[in-house]
CSV table of C-alpha atoms in Angstrom, one decimal:
chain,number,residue,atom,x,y,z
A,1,UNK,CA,-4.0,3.5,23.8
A,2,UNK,CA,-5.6,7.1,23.7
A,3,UNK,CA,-9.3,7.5,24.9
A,4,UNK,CA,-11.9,5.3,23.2
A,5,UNK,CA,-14.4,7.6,21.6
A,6,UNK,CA,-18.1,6.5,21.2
A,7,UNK,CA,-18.4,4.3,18.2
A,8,UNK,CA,-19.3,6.4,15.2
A,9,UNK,CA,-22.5,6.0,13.2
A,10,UNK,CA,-20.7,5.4,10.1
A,11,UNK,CA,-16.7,4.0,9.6
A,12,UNK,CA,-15.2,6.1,6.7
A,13,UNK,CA,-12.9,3.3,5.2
A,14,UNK,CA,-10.6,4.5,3.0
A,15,UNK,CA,-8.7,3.3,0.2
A,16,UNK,CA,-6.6,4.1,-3.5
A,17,UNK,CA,-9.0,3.6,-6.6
A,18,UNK,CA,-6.9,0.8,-8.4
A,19,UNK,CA,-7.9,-2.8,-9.0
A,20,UNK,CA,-6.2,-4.5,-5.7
A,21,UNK,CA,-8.0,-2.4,-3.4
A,22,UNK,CA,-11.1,-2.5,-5.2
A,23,UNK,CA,-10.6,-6.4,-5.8
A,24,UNK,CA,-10.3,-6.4,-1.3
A,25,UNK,CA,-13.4,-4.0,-0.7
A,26,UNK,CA,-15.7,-4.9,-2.9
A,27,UNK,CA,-17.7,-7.6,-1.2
A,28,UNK,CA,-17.8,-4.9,1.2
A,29,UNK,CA,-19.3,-2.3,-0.6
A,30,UNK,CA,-21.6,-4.6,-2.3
A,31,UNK,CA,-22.8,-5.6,0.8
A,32,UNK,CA,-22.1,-9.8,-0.3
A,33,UNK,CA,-20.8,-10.3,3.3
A,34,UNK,CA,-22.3,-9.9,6.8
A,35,UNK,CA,-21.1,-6.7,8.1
A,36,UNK,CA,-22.3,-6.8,11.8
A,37,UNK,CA,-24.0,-4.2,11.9
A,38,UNK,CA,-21.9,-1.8,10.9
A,39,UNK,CA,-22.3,0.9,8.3
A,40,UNK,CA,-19.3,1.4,6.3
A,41,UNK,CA,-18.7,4.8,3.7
A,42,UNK,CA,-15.7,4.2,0.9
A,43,UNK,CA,-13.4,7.2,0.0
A,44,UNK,CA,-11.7,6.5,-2.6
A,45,UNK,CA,-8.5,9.1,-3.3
A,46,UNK,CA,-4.6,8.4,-4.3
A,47,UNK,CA,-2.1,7.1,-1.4
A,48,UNK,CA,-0.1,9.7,-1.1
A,49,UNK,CA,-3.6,11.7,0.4
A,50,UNK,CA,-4.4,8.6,2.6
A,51,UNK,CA,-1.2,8.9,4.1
A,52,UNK,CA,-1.6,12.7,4.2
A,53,UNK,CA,-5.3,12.5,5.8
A,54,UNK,CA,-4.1,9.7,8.0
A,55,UNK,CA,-1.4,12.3,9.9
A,56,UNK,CA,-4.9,14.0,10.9
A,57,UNK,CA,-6.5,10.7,12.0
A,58,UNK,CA,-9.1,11.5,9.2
A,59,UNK,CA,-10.6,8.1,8.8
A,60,UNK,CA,-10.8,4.9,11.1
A,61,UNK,CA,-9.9,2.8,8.7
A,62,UNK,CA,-7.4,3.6,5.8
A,63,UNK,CA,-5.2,2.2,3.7
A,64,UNK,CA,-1.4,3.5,4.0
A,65,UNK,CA,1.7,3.5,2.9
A,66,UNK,CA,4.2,1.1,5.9
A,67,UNK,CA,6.5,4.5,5.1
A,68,UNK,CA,3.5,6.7,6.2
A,69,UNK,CA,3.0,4.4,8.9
A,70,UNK,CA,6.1,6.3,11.0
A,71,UNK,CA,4.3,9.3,10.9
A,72,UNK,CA,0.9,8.1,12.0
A,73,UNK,CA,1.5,5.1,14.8
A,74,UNK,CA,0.3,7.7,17.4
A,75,UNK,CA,-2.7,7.7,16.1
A,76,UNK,CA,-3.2,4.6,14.2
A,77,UNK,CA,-2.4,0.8,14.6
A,78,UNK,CA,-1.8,-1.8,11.7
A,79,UNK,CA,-4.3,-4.4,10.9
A,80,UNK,CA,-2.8,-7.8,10.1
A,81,UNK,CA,-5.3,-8.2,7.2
A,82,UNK,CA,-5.3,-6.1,3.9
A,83,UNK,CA,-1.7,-5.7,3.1
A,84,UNK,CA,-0.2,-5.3,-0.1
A,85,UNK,CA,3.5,-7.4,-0.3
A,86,UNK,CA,5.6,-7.5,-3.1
A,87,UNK,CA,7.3,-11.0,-3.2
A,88,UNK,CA,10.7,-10.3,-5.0
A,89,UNK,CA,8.6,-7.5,-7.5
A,90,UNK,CA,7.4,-3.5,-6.6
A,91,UNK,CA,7.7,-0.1,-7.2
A,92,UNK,CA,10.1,0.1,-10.6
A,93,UNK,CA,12.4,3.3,-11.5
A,94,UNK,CA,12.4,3.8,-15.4
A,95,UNK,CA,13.5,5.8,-17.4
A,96,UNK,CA,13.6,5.8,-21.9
A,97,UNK,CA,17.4,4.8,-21.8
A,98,UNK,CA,19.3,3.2,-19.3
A,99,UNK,CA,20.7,5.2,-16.8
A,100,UNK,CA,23.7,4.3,-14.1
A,101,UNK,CA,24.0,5.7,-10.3
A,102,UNK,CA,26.0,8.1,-11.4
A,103,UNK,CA,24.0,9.4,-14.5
A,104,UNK,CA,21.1,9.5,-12.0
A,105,UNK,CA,22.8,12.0,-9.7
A,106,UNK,CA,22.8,13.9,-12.3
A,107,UNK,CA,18.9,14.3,-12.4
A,108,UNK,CA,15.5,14.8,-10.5
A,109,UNK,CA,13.4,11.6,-10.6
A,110,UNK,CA,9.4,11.7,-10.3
A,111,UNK,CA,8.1,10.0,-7.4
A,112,UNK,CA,4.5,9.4,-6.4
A,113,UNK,CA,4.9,11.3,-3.1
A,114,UNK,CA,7.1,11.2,-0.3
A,115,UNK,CA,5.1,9.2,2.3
A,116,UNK,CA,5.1,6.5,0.0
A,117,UNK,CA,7.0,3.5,0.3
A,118,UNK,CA,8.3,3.5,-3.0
A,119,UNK,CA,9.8,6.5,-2.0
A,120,UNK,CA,11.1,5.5,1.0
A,121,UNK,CA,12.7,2.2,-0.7
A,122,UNK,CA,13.9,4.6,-3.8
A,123,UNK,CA,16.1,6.4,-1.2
A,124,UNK,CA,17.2,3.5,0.7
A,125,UNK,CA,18.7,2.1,-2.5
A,126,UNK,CA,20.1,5.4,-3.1
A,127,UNK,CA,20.0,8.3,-0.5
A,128,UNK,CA,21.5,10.9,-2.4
A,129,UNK,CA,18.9,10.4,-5.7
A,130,UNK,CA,16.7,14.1,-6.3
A,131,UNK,CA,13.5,13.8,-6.8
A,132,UNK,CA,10.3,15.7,-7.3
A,133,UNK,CA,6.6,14.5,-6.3
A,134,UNK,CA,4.5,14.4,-9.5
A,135,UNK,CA,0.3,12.3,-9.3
A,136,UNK,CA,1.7,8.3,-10.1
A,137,UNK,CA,-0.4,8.5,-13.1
A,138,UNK,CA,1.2,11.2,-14.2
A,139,UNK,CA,4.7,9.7,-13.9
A,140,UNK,CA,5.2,7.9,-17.0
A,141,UNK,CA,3.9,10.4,-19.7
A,142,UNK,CA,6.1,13.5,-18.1
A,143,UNK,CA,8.7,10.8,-18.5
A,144,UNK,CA,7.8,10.1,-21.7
A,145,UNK,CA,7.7,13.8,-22.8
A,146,UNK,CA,11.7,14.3,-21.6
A,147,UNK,CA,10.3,16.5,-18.4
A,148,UNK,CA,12.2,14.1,-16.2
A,149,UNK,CA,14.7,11.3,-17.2
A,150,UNK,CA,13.6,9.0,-14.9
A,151,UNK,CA,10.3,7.9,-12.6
A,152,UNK,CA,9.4,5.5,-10.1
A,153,UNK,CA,6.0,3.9,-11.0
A,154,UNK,CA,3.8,2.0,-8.6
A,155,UNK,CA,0.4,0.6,-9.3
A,156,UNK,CA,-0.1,-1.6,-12.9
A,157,UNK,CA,2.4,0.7,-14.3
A,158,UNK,CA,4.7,-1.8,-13.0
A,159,UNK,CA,3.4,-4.7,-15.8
A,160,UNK,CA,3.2,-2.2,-18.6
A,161,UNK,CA,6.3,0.1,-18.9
A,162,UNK,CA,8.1,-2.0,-21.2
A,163,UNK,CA,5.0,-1.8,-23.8
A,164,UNK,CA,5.2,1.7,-23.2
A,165,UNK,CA,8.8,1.8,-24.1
A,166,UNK,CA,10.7,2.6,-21.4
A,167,UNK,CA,13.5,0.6,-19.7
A,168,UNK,CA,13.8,-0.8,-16.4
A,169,UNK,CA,16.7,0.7,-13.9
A,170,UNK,CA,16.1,-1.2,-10.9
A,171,UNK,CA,12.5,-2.9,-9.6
A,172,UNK,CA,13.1,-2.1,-5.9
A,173,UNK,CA,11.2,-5.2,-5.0
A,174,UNK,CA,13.7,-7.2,-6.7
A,175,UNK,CA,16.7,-5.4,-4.5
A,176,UNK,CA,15.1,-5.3,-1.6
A,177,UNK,CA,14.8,-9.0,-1.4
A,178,UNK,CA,18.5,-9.4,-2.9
A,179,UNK,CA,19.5,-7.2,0.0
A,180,UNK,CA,17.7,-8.6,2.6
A,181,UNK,CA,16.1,-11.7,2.0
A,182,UNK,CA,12.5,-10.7,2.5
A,183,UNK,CA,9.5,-9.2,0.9
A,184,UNK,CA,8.5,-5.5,0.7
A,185,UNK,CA,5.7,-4.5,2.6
A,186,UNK,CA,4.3,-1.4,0.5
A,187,UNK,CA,0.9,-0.7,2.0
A,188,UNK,CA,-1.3,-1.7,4.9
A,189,UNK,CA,-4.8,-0.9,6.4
A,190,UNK,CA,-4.6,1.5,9.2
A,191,UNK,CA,-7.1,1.3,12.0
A,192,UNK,CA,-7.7,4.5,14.6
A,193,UNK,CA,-6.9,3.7,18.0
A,194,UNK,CA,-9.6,5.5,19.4
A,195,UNK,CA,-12.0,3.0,18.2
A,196,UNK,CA,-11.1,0.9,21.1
A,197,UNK,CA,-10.1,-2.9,21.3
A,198,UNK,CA,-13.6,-4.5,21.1
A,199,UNK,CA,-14.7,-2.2,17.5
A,200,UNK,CA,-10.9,-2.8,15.9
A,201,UNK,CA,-11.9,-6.3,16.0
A,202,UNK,CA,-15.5,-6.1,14.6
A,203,UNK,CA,-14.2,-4.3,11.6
A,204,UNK,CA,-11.2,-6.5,11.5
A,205,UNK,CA,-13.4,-9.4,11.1
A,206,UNK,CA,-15.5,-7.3,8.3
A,207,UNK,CA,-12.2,-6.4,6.5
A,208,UNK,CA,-11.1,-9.8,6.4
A,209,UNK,CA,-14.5,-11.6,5.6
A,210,UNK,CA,-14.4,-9.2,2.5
A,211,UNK,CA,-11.2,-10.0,0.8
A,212,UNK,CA,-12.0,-13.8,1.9
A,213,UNK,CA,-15.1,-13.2,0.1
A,214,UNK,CA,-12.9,-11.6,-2.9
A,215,UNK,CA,-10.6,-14.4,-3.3
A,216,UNK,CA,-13.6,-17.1,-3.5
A,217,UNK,CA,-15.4,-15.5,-6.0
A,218,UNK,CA,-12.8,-14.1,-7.9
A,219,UNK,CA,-14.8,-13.2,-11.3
A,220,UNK,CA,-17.0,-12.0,-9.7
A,221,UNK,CA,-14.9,-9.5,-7.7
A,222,UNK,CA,-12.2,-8.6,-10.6
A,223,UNK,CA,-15.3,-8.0,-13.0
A,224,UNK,CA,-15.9,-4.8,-10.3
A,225,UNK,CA,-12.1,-4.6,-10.2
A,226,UNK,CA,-11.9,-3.8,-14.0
A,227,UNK,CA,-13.7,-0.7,-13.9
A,228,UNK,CA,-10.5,0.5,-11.7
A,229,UNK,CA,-8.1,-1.1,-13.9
A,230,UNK,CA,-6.9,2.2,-15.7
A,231,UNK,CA,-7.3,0.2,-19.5
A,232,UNK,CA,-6.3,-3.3,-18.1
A,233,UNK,CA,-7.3,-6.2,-20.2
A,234,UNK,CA,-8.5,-9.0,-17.6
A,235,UNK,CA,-6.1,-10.9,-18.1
A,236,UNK,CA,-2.9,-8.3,-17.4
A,237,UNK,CA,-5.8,-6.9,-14.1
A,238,UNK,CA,-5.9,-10.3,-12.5
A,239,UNK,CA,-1.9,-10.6,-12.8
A,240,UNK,CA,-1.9,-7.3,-10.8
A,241,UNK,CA,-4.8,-8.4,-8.2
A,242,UNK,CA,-2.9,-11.5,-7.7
A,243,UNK,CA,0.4,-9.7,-7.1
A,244,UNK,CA,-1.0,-7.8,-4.2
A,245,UNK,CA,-4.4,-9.8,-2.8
A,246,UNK,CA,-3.3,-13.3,-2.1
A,247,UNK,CA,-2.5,-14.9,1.3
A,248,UNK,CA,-0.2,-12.5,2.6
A,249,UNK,CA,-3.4,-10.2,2.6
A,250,UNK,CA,-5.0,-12.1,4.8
A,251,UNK,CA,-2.3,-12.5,7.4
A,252,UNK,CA,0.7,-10.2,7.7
A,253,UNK,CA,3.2,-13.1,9.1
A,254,UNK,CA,6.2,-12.8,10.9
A,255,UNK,CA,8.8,-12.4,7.7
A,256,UNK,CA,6.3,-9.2,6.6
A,257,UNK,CA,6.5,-7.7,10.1
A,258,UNK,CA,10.1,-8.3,10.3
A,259,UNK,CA,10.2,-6.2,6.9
A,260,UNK,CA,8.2,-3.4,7.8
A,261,UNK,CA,10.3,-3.1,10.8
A,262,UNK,CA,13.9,-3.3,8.5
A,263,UNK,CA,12.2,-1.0,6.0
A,264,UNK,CA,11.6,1.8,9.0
A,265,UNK,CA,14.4,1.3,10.6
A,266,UNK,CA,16.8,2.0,7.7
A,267,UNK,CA,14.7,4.9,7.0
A,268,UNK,CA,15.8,6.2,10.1
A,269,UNK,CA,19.4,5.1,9.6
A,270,UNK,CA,19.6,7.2,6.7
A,271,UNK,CA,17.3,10.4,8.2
A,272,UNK,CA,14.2,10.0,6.3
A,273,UNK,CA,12.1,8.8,8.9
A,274,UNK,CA,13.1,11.0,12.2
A,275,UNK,CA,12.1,8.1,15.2
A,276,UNK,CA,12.9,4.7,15.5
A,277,UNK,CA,9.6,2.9,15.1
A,278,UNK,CA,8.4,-0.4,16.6
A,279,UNK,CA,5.6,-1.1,13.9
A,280,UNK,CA,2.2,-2.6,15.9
A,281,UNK,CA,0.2,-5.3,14.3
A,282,UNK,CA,-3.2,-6.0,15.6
A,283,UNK,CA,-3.9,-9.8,14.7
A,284,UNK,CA,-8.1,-10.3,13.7
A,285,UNK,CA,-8.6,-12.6,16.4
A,286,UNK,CA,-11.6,-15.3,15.2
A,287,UNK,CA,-15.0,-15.0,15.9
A,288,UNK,CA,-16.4,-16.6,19.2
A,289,UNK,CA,-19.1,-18.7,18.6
A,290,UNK,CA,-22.5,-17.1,18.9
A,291,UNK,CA,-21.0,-13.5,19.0
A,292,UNK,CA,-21.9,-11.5,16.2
């Protein structure tokens, strides 16, 4: 571990401005659970500049992409608490028409940046694919407008394309569990080493007494969700928050670590990721009695 640094006077946590991570952090910033003391500042900006501020060690604690998270592990561990896990469902390529392997050789796809995991899992499933990084919300109208004949969509895109009218050419959830029997880990929370064992616990505990908080009072927490919904009804924004804040949040178990592992691994295999990574969980260990 590097050297601890004094504790800062305020933990910049950072996170995407959709309805899961909102849904996680709001009894945080609403102050409805006991923080310890702490004083926490939210930063809310798309993943693909998390995982771009995280190579800098920008915040101590940030939400990532488990892609980023090869790029990063220097600086940053993984908590076990806050991930989002696509069970047999993710990131979905579309396109207006269906399109083959081969028709897509033949084309640049729009990805939502190339420290995501979607990207990383788009090029597993197909290393020789083009793309070009366009804003996620972006993706779908520039494919919509014949700029680019396909996109891979992440966030509630993935509920609403076919309203929208495009087709489905492969959900990469979907065939990443056909191919390996297990989930896809798409995003974690990152925590800066320098914090030092004893404050990577005390904000552990925070992070997890939030989305514990979340989950119990669940109308309550997806009525703040909704303003992060991007035109959501409630019913289609608590699909989503269920999709990605459920148990496996709370506990990254040893099936999710043994995907994030595969899923770095066989970036490496196929030379997107240049090191072979060992990913490392920190588990939020529970509180001792009297110790807050």
């Amino acid at each position: 571990m590097s050297d601890i640094k004094p504790a800062p006077a305020v933990i910049r946590v950072a996170h995407s401005p959709d309805s899961d991570d909102a849904f996680m952090f709001w009894a945080l910033a609403h102050h409805k659970i006991d923080a310890e003391g702490l004083t926490f500042e939210h930063i809310l900006t798309d993943i693909e500049t998390l995982n771009k501020e995280a190579l800098k060690g920008t915040y101590e604690l940030t939400a990532i992409s488990y892609h980023a998270y090869a790029h990063i592990h220097e600086k940053y561990a993984i908590l076990n608490v806050g991930s989002s896990v696509g069970d047999k469902y993710g990131p979905v390529l579309i396109a207006k028409k269906p399109l083959s392997k081969d028709e897509l050789k033949q084309v640049t796809v729009a990805v939502p940046g190339e420290m995501t995991t979607a990207y990383l899992a788009l090029k597993i499933w197909d290393p020789e694919i083009k793309t070009e990084v366009v804003p996620f919300d972006q993706i779908m109208e520039r494919v919509e407008s014949g700029e680019f004949a396909a996109g891979l969509i992440i966030h509630e895109g993935q509920l609403t394309y076919r309203e929208q009218g495009f087709v489905k050419i492969v959900d990469l959830g979907e065939w990443w569990f056909e191919e390996c029997n297990l989930t896809l880990p798409l995003g974690g929370n990152a925590i800066r080493r320098d914090l030092g064992p004893d404050m990577i616990q005390k904000i552990g505990r925070v992070l997890k007494r939030s989305i514990e908080h979340g989950l119990q009072n669940r109308e309550e927490a997806l009525d703040y969700a909704m303003q992060f919904a991007r035109g959501l009804d409630k019913s289609t924004a608590n699909e989503f928050v269920g999709m990605y804040v459920n148990d496996m949040t709370l506990d990254a178990d040893e099936e999710i670590r043994k995907a994030v592992k595969l899923l770095l691994w066989r970036g490496q295999a196929i030379g997107v990721i240049q090191d072979k990574i060992e990913p490392d969980f920190i588990d939020v260990l529970p509180e001792l009695a009297g110790s807050v």
